[in-house]
Coordinates of C-alpha atoms and ligand atoms in Angstrom, one line a residue:
X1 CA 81.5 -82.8 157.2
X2 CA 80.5 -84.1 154.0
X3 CA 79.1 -81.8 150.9
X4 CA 76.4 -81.1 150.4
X5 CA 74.2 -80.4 153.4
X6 CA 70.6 -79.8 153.8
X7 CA 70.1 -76.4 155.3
X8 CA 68.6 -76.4 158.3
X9 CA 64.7 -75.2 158.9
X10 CA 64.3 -74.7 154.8
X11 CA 60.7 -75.7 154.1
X12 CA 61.5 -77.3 150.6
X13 CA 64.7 -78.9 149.5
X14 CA 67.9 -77.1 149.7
X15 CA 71.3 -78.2 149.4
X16 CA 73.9 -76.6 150.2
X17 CA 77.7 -77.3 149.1
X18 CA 78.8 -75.3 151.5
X19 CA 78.9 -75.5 155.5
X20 CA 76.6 -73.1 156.9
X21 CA 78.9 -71.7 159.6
X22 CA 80.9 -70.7 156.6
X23 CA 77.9 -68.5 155.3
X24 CA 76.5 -65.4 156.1
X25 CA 73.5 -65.2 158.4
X26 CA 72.0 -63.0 156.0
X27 CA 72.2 -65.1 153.4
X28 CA 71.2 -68.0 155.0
X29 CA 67.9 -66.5 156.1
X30 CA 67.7 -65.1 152.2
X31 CA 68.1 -69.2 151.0
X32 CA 65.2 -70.1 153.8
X33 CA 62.6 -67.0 152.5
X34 CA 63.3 -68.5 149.3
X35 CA 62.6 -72.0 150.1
X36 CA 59.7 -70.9 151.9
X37 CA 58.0 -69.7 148.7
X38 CA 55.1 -71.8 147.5
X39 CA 56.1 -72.5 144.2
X40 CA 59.5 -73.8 144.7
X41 CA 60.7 -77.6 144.2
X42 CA 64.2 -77.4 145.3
X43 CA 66.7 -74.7 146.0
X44 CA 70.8 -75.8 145.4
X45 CA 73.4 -73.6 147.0
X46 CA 76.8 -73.3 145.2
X47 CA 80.0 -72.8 147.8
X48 CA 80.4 -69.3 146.4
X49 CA 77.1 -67.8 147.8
X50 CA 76.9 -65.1 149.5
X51 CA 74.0 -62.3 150.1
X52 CA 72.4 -60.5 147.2
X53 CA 69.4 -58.7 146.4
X54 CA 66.5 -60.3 146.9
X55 CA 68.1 -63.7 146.1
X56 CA 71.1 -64.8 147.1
X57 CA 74.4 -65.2 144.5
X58 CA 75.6 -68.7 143.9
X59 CA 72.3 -70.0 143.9
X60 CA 69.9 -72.0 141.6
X61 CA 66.0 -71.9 142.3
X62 CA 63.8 -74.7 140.4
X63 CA 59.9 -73.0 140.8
X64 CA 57.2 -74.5 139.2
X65 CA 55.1 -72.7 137.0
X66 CA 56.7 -69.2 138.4
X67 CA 59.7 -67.3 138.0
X68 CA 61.5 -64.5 140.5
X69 CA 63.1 -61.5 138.6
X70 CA 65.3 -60.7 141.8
X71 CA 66.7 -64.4 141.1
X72 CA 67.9 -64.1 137.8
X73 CA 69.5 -60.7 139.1
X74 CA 69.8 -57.1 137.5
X75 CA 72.2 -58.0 135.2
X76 CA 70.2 -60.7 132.7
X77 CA 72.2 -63.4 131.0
X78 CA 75.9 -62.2 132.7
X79 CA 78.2 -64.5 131.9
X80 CA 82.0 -65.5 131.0
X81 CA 83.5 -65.8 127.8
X82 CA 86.8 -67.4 127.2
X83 CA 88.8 -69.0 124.2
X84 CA 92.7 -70.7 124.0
X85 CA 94.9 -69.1 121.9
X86 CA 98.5 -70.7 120.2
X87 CA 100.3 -68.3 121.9
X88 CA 102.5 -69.2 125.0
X89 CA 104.2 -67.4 127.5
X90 CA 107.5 -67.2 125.7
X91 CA 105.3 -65.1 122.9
X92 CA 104.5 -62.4 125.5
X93 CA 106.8 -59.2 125.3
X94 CA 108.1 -58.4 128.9
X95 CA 106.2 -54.8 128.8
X96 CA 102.6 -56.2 128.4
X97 CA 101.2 -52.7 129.0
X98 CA 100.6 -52.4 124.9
X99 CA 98.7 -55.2 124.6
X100 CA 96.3 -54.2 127.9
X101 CA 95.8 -50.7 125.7
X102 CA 95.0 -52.0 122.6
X103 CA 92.4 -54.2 124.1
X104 CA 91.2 -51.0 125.9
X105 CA 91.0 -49.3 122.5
X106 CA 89.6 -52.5 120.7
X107 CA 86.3 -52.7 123.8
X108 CA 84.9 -49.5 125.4
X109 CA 85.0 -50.1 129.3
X110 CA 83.0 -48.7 132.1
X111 CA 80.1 -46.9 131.6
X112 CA 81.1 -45.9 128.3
X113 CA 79.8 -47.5 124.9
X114 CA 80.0 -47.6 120.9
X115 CA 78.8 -44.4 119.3
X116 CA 76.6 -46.7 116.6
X117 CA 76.6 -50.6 116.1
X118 CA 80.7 -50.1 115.3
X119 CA 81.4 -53.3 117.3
X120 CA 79.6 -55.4 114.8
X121 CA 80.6 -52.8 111.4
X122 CA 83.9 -52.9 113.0
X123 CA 84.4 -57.4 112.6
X124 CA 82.7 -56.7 109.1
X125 CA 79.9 -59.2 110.8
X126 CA 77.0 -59.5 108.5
X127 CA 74.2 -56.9 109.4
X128 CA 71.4 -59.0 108.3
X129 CA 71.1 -61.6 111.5
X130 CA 71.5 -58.4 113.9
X131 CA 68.3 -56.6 112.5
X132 CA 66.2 -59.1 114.1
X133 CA 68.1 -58.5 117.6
X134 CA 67.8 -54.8 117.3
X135 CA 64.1 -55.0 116.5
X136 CA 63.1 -57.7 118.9
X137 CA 61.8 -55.6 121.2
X138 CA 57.8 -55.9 121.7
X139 CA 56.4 -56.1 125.4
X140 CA 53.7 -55.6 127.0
X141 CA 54.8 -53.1 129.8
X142 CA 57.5 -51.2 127.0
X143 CA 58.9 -48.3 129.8
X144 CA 62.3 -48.3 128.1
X145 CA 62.9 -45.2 125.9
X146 CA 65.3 -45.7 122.6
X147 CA 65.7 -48.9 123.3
X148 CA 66.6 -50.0 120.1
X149 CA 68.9 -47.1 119.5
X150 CA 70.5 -48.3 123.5
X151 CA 70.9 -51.5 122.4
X152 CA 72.9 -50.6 119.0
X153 CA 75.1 -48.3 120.9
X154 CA 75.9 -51.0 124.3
X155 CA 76.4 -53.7 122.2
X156 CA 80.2 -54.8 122.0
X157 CA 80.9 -53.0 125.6
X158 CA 81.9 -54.4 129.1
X159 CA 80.1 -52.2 131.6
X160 CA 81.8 -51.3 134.9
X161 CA 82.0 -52.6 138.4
X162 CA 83.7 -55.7 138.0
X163 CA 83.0 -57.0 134.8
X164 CA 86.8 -57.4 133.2
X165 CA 89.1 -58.6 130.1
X166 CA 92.1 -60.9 131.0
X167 CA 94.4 -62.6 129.1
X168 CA 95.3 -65.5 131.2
X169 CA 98.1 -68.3 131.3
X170 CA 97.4 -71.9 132.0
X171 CA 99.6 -74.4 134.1
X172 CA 101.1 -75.0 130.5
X173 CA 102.0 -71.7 129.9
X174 CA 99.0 -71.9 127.1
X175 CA 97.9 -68.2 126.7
X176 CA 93.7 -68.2 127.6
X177 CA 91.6 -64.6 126.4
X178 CA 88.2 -64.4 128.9
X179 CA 85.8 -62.1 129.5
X180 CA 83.0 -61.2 132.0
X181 CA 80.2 -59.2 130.8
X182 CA 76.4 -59.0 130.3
X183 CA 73.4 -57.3 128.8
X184 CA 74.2 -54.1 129.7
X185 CA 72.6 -51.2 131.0
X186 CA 69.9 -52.2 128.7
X187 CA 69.5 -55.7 130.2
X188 CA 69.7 -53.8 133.9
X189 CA 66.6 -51.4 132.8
X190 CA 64.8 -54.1 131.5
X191 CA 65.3 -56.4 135.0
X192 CA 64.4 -52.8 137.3
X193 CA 61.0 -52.6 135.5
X194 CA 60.1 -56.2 135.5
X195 CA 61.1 -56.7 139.4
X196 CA 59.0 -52.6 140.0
X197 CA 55.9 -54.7 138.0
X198 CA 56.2 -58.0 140.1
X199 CA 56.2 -55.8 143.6
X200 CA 52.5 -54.7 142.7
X201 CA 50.8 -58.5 142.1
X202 CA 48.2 -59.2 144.2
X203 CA 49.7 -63.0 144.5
X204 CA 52.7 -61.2 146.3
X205 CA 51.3 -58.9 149.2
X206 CA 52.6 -62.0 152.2
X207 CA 55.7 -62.6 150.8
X208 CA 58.5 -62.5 153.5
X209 CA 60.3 -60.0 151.9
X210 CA 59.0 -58.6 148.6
X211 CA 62.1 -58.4 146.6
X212 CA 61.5 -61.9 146.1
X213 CA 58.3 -61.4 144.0
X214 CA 57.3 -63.8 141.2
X215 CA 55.3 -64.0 138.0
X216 CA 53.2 -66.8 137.3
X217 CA 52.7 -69.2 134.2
X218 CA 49.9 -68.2 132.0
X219 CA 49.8 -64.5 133.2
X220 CA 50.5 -61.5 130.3
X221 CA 53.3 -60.0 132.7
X222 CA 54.9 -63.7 132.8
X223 CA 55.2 -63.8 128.9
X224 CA 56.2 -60.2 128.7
X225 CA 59.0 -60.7 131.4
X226 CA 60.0 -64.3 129.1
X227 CA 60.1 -62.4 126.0
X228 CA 62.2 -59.4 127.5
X229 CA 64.0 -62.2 129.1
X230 CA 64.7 -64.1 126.2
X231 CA 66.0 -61.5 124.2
X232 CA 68.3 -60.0 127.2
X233 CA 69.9 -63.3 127.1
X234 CA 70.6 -63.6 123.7
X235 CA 71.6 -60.0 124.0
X236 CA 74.0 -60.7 126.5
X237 CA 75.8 -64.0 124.8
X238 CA 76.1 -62.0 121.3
X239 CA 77.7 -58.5 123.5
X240 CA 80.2 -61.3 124.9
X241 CA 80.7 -62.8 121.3
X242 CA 81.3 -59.4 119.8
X243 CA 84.0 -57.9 122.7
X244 CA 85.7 -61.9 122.5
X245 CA 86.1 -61.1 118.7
X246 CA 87.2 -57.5 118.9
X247 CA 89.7 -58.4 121.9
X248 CA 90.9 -61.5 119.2
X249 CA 91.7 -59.1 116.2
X250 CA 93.8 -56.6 118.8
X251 CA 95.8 -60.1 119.7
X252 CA 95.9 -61.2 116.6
X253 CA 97.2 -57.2 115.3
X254 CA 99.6 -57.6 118.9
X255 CA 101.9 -60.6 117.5
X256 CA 104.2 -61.0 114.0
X257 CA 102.8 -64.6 114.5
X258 CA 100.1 -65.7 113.2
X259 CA 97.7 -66.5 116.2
X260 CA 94.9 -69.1 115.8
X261 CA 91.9 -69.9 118.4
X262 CA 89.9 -72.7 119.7
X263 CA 86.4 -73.0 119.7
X264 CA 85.0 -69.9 122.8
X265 CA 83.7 -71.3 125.7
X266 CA 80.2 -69.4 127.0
X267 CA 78.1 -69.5 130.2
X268 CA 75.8 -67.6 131.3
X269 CA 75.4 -67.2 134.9
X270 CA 72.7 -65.8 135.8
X271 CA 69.9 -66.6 133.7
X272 CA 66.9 -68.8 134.0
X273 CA 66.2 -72.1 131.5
X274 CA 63.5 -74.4 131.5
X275 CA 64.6 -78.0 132.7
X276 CA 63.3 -81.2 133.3
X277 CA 64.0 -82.4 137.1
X278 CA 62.9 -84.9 138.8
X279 CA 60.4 -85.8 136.3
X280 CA 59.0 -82.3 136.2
X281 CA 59.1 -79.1 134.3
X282 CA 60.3 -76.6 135.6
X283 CA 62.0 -72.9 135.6
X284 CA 65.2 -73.1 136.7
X285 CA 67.0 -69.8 137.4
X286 CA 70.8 -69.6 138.2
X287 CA 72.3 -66.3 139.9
X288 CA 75.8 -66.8 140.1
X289 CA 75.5 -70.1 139.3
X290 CA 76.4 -71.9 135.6
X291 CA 74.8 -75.0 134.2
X292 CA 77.5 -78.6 134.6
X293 CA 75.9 -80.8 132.3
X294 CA 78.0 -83.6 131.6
X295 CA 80.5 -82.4 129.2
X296 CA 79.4 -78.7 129.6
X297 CA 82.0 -76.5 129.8
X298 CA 82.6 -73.9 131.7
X299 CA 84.4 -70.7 133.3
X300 CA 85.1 -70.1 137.1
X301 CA 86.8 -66.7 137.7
X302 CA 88.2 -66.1 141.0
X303 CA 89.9 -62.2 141.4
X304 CA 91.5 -59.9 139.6
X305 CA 94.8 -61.1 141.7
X306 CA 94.0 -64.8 142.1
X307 CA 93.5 -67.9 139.5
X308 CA 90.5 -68.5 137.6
X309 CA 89.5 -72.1 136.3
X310 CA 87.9 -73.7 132.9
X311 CA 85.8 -76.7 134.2
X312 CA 83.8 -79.5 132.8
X313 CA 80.4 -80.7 133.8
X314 CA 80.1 -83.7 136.0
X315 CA 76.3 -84.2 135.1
X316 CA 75.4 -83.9 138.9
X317 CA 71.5 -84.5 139.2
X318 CA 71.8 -83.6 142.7
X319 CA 73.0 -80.1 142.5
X320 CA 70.7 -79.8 139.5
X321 CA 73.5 -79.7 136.9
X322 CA 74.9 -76.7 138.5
X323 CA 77.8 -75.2 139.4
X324 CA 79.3 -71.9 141.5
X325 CA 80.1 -69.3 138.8
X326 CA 83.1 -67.4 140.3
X327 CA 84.9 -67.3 144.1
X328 CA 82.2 -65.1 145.5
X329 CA 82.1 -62.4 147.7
X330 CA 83.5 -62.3 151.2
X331 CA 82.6 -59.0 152.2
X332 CA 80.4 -56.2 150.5
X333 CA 81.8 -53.5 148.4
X334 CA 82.1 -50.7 151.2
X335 CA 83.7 -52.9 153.7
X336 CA 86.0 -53.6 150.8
X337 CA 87.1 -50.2 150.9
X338 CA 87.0 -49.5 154.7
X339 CA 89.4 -52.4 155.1
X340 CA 92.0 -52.2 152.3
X341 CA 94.4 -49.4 150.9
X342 CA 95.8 -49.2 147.3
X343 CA 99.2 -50.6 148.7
X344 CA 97.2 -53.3 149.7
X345 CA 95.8 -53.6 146.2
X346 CA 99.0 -53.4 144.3
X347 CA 100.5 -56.1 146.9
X348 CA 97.6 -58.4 145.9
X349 CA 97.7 -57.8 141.6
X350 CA 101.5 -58.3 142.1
X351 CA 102.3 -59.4 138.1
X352 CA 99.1 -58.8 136.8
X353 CA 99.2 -55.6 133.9
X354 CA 95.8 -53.8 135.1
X355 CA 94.5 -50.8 137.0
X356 CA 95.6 -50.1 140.7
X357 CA 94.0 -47.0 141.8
X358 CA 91.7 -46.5 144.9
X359 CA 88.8 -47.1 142.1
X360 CA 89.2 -50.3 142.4
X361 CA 90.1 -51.2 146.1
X362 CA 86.7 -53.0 146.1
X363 CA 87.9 -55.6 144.1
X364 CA 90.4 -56.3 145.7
X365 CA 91.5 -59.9 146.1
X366 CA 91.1 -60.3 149.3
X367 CA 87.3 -59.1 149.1
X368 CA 86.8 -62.2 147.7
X369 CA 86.8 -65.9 148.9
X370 CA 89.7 -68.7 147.8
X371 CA 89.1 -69.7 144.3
X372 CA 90.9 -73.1 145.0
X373 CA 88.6 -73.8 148.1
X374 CA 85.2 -73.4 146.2
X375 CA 86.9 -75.5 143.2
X376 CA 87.4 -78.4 146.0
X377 CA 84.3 -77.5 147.5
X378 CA 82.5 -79.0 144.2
X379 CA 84.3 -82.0 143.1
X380 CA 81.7 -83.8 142.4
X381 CA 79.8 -80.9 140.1
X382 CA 83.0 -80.2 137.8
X383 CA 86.3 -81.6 136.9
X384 CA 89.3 -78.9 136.3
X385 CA 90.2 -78.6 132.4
X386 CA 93.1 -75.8 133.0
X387 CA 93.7 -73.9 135.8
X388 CA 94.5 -69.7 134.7
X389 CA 96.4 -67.0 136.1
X390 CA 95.6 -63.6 134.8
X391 CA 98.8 -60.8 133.6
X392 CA 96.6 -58.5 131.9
X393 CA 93.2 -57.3 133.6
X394 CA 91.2 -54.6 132.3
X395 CA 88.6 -53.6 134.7
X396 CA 85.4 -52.3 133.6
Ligands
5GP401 P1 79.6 -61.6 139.6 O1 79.0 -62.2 138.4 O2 78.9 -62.1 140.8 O3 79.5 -60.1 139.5 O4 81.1 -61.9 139.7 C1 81.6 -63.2 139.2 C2 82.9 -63.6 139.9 O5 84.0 -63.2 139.2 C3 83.1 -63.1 141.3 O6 82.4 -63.9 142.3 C4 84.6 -63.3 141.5 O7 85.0 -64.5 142.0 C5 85.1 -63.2 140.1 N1 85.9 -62.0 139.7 C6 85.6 -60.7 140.1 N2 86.5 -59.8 139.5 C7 87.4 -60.6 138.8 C8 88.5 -60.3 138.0 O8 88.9 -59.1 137.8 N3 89.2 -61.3 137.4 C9 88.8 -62.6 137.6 N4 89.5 -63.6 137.0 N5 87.7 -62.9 138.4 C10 87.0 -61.9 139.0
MN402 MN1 77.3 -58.7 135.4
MN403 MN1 78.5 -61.8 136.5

């Protein structure tokens, strides 16, 4: 059948490029609560959706005049960063496990972080334009302690869980650097105590399930969420900037050749935006989902073991100018690692430089559906710019 599809029983527009037999029944009855809220104008479904919290991933909600912190997701502003390099494959030594540690020395990984602001000292960045980041942190429901000191010391780290550093080679052997990150655990405490404040509003004691809570235009706990918003998503695209620039200088220190960039590529994917559609204003939020304007570019990861693809906008009104922002789950963490050994694992990363221990089994590529499938699934949302294959990844 053609894509996209109306899902069946929604009570507000909802289109889905993806067939729902294909989907999770759990998620499918997440994408109908969500269409059944009152303030939504359209609900588009990307073919890498799959169950989240609250709201599902790989979607994009337009609400009018209200905005659901469980749609935007704990992790505020995640996103992919990515950049082409002059390097080729014939540059690459044969051993590329030096490379993978100077990029573990160059970004801290996991839950670990700078000591101080040494990601930005570190690039000899100018401090001047970062003062305004660190301070900007006024809202009206403050429950974060040291935030500003938090914020100094996560900036310029990847987090864990799969949040990852590749360097990547295109059907050209054209070597690709790209990143996955977000706002850190300061974004995450930030999101936790927005989504704790929306549970209490009056306005959502009959929701169908009250993870879905909103706030509403005009109200002090809207602006305060904006403004913490805002600055989580700013906070996120600089923490991607600074770990692309830092994984750059331990290329650049990595070759006798002189190695020169392109202009980065940046999406968030799960963020909200105010957008005009269908001749209204509205708040659009995308959770595993990246804006395809025309022209926009953007980054589609698929595994740790499986291509990833750089894409270009098709301008698609109909999907809202959306697009699916990685492969997606198949199956949840834990059945991940009920399913699949660490033979398994280093059968699937075959030729890929990167961790292969049991912490990682749930990432595993099988845990994850066929990147080439949800690239077909949206032909008409993006066009393919280069298609990547990973040899270094360094988990988070
Ligand atoms: P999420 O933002 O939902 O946490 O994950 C984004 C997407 O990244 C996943 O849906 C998956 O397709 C992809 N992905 C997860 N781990 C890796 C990895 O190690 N390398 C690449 N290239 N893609 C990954
Ligand atoms: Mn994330
Ligand atoms: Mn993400």
């Amino acid at each position: 059948m053609e894509l996209p599809i109306e899902l069946s029983g929604a009570k507000s527009s909802t289109l889905m490029w993806a067939q729902e037999y294909d989907v999770d029944a759990k998620a499918l009855q997440q994408l109908r609560n969500i269409a059944a809220l009152p303030w939504v104008h359209g609900v588009r479904v990307m073919p890498d959706v799959h169950l989240g919290k609250g709201a599902t991933v790989g979607s994009v909600i337009a609400m009018y005049q209200a905005v659901s912190p469980a749609a935007v997701g704990v992790d505020i502003g995640c996103g992919m960063e990515g950049v082409l390099t002059s390097l080729t494959a014939a540059d690459l030594p044969d051993d590329l496990s030096r490379i993978r540690s100077r990029i573990e020395a160059a970004v801290p990984v996991g839950f670990r972080s700078h000591g101080d602001p040494v990601g930005v000292r570190r690039l000899g960045l100018d401090p001047r334009p970062w003062d305004r980041l660190w301070g900007g942190f006024t809202s009206l429901h403050d429950g974060v302690q040291d935030r500003e000191r938090k914020a100094k010391q996560q900036m310029g780290s990847l987090g864990g869980g799969n949040h990852f550093i590749e360097v990547c080679l295109d059907d050209e052997d054209r070597v690709w650097l790209m990143l996955h990150s977000g706002s850190r655990n300061i974004g995450k405490e930030l999101a936790e105590r927005h989504m704790r404040i929306a549970r209490e509003l009056p306005h959502n004691a009959d929701l169908p399930d009250r993870d879905l809570a909103v706030f509403l235009s005009g109200t002090p706990e809207m602006d305060a969420y904006r403004r913490d918003l805002t600055w989580a998503q700013e906070y996120a695209a600089r923490n991607r900037a600074v770990m692309l620039a830092l994984v750059m200088q331990a290329v650049r220190e990595s070759f006798e050749v002189e190695v020169r960039f392109e202009q980065p590529i940046s999406c968030h994917h799960n963020y909200v935006a105010e957008e005009h559609l269908d001749g209204l204003d509205l708040l659009v939020t995308r959770k595993g989902a990246i804006r395809a304007g025309l022209g926009d570019l953007g980054l589609i990861p698929g595994s740790m073991g499986t291509g990833s693809y750089v894409v270009r906008g098709l301008g698609s009104q109909r999907s809202f100018y959306s697009a699916s922002h990685g492969a997606g789950r198949r199956m949840s963490r834990n059945e991940a690692k009920r399913r699949y050994t660490v033979d398994d694992l280093v059968a699937q990363t075959r030729g890929v430089e990167s961790r292969k221990d049991a912490g990682v089994i749930d990432e595993i590529p099988a845990a994850y559906k066929d990147i080439d499938s949800v690239i077909a699934a949206q032909s008409d949302l993006v066009e393919v710019v280069a298609h990547l294959k990973q040899v270094i990844c360094v988990k988070g």
